[in-house]
Short mmCIF file of C-alpha atoms in Angstrom, two decimals:
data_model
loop_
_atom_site.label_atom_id
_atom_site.label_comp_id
_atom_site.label_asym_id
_atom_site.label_seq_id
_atom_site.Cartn_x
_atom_site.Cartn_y
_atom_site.Cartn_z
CA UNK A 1 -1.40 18.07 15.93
CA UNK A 2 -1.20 20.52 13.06
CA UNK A 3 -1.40 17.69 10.82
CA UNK A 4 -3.94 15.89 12.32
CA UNK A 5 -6.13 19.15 12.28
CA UNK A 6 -5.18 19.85 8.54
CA UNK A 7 -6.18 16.22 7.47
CA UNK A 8 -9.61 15.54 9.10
CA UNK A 9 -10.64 18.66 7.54
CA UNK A 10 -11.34 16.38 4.24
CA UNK A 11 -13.15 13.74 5.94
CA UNK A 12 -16.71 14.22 4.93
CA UNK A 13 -19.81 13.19 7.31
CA UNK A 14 -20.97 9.62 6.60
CA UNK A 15 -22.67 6.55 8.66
CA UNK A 16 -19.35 4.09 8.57
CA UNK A 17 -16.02 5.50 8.85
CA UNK A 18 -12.95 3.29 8.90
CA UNK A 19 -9.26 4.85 10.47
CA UNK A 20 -6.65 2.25 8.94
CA UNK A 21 -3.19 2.42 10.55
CA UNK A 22 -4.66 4.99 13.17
CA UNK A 23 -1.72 5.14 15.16
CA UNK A 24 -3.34 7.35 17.91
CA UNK A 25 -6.75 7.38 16.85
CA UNK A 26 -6.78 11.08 16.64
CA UNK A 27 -9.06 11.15 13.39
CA UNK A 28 -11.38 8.72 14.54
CA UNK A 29 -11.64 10.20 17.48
CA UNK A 30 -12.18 13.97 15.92
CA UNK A 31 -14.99 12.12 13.40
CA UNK A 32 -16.70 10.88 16.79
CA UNK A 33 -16.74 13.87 18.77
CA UNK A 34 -17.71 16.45 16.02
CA UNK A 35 -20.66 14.02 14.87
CA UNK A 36 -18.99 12.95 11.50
CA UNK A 37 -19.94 9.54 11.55
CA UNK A 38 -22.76 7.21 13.48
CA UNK A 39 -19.84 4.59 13.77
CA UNK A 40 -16.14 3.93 13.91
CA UNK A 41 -13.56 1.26 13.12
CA UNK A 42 -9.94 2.03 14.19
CA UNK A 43 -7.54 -0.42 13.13
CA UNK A 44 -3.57 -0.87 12.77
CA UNK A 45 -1.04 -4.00 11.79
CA UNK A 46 -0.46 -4.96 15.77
CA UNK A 47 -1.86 -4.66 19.11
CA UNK A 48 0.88 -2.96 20.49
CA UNK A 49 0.02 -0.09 17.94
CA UNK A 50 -3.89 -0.30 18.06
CA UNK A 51 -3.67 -0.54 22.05
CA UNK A 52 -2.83 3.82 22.11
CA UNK A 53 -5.88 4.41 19.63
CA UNK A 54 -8.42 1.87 22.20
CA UNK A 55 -7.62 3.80 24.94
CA UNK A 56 -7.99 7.33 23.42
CA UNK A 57 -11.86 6.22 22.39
CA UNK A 58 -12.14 3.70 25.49
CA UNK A 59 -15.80 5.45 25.63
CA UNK A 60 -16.92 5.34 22.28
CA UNK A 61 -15.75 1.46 22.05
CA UNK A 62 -17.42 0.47 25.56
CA UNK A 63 -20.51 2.48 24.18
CA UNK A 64 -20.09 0.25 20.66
CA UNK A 65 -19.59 3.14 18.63
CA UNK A 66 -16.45 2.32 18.01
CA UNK A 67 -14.90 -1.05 17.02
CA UNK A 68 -11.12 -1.80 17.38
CA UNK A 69 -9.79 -4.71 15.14
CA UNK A 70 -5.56 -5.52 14.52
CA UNK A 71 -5.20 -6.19 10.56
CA UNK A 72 -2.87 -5.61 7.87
CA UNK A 73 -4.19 -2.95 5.75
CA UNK A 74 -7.90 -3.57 4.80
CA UNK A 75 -8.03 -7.12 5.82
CA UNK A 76 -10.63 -6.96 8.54
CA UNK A 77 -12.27 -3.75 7.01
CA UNK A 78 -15.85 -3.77 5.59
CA UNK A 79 -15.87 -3.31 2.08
CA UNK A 80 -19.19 -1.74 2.31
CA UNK A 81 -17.60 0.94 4.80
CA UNK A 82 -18.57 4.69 3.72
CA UNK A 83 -15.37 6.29 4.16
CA UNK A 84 -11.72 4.91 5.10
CA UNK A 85 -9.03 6.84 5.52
CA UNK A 86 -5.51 5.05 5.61
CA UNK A 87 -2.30 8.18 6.91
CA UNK A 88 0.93 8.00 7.57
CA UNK A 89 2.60 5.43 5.18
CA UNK A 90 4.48 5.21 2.29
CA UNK A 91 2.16 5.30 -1.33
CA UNK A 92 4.39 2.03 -2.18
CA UNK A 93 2.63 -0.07 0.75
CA UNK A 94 -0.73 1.59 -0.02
CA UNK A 95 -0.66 0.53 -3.38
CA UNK A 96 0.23 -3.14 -1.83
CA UNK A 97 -2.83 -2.38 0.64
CA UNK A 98 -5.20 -1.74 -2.26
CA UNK A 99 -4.01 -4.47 -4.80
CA UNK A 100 -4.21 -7.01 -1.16
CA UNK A 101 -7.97 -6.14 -0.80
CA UNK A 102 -10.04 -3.11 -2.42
CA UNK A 103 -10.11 -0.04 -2.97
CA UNK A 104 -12.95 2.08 -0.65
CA UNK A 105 -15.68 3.79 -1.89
CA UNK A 106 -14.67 6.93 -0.67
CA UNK A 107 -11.24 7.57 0.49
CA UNK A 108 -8.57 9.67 1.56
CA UNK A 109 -5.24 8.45 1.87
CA UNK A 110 -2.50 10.72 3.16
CA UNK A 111 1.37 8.65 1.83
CA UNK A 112 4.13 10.28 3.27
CA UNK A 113 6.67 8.96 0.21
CA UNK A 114 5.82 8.14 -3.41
CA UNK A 115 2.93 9.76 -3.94
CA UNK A 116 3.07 9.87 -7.94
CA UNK A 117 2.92 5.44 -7.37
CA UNK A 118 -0.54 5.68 -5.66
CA UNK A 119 -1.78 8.71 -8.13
CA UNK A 120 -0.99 6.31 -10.94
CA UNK A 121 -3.02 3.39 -9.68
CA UNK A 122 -6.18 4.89 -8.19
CA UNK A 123 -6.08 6.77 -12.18
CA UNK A 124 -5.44 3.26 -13.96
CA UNK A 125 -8.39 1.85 -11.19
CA UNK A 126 -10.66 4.27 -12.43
CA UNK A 127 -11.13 6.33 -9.53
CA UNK A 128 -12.59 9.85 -9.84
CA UNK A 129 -9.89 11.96 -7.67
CA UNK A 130 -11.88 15.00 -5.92
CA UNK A 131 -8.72 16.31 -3.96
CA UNK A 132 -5.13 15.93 -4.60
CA UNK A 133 -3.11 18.55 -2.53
CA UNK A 134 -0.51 19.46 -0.81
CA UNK A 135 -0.43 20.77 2.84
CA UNK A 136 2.49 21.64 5.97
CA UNK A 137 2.87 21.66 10.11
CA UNK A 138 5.55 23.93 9.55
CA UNK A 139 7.97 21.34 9.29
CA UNK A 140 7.19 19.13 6.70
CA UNK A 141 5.09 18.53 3.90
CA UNK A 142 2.42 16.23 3.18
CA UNK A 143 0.19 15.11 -0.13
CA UNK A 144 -2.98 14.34 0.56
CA UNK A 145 -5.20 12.16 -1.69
CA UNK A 146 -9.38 12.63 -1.67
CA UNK A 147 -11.87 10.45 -3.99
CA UNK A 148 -13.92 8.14 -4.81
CA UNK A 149 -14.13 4.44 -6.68
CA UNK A 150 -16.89 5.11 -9.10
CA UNK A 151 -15.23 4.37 -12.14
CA UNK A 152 -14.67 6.88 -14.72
CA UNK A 153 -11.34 8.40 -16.17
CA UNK A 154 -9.28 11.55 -15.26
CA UNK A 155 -6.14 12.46 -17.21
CA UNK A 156 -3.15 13.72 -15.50
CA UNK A 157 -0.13 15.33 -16.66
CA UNK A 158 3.14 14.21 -15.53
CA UNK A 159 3.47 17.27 -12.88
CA UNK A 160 0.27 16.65 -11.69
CA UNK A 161 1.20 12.67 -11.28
CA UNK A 162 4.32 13.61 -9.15
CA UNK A 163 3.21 16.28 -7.29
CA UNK A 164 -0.56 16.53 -7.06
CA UNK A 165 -3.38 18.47 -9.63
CA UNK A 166 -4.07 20.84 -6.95
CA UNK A 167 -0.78 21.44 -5.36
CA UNK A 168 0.15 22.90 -8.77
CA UNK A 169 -1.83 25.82 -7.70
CA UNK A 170 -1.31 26.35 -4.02
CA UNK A 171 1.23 28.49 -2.76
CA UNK A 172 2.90 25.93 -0.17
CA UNK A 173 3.84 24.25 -3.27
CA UNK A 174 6.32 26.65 -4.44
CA UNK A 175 8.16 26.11 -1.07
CA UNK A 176 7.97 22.36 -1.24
CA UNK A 177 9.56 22.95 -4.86
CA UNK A 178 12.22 25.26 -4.13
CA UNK A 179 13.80 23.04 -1.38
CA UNK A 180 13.20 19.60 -3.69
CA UNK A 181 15.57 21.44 -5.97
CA UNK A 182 17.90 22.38 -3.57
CA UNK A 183 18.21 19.62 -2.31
CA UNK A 184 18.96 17.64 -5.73
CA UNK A 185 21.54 20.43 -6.39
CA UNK A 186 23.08 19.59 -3.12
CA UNK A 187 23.19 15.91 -4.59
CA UNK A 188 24.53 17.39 -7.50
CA UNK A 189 28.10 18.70 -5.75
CA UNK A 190 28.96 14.87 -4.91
CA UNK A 191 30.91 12.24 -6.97
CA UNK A 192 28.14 9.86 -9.15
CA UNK A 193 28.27 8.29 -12.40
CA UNK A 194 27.51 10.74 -15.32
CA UNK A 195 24.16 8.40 -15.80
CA UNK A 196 22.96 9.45 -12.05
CA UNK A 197 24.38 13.42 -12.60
CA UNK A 198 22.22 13.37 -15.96
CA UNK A 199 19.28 11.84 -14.31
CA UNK A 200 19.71 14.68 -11.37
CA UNK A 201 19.61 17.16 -13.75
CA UNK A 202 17.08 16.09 -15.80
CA UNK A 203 14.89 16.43 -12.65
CA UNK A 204 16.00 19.61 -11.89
CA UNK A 205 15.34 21.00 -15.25
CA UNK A 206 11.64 19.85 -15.10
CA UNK A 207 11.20 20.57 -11.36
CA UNK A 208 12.37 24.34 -12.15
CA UNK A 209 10.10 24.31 -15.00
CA UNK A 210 7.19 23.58 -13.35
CA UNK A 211 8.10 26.21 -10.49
CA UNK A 212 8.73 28.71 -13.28
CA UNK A 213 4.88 27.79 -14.95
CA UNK A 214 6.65 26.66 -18.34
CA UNK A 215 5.36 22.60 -17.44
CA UNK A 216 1.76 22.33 -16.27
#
């Protein structure tokens, strides 16, 4: 629940709040209770899924505060929603969510792989990013993605396109680093074509230059 926790702690208090691929409904549910938002939608890609997250808010949805619909991605999702929040899913498939549909007014998204692919398109959209971190259960680590669609232009470097303009500065991002490399040198002790060991290397030499400060 660590993660959970971590992540509604950059929702911000609005009217309409949307929970796409809620799994549990744990974020809707914590937007509900603490008086975040007047209404809910939870949603996810089948009823199996969305059936967990309806009966954790069985209350708020009998009392029409909340509204339970089974989509892919935004499909069934307001565009005119205040805030959406889409978790747990690689930045690949959020891209294809975005590029399917829109992109929210206000979001945050929370990918669990490619991170750098969503950065880039929300930055080519023209969305103002407002939080781009990095944040761990103890376990694992997770980028997490805050802004808005308001048009507008923000340049990133290339570390802060792979790993996140504020992660740069936080210390859990110095862990994350030092175990990325390890784990490429790891890679590195295997048999692969002297095109793959160069590209390995190449990515260690930047990664350790960004831990070291030399690549901003």
């Amino acid at each position: 629940m660590d993660r959970i926790k971590t992540l509604c702690s950059y929702l911000d208090k609005c009217s309409t709040f949307a929970d796409v691929a809620c799994d549990h409904g744990y974020c809707a549910r914590y937007m509900l209770e603490n008086g975040m938002c007047e209404n809910a939608v939870i949603s996810d890609i089948s009823d199996k899924c969305l059936a967990k997250a309806q009966n954790l808010l069985s209350d708020y949805v009998k009392r029409g505060k909340c509204r339970a619909v089974c989509c892919d991605g935004l499909e069934r999702i307001d565009k005119d929603t205040e805030q959406i929040l889409i978790a747990g899913i690689g930045g690949e498939e959020l891209v294809r969510i975005l590029k399917n549909s829109f992109i929210p007014k206000s979001f945050v998204f929370q990918p669990m792989k490619n991170a750098e692919h969503l950065r880039g398109y929300l930055l080519r959209s023209g969305c103002e990013i407002t939080a781009d971190d990095l944040f761990t259960d103890g376990k694992n680590y997770y980028f997490v993605i805050k802004g808005k669609n308001c048009g507008g232009a923000q340049a990133y470097t290339k570390a802060q396109l792979l790993y996140g303009r504020d992660s740069l500065k936080s210390p859990v991002f110095a862990n994350y680093l030092k175990e990325e490399i390890e784990k490429k040198r790891g890679y590195l002790k295997r048999d692969m074509s002297a095109e793959h060991r160069e590209r390995l290397e190449d990515d260690v030499s930047f990664m350790q230059g960004v831990l070291n400060g030399e690549i901003d």
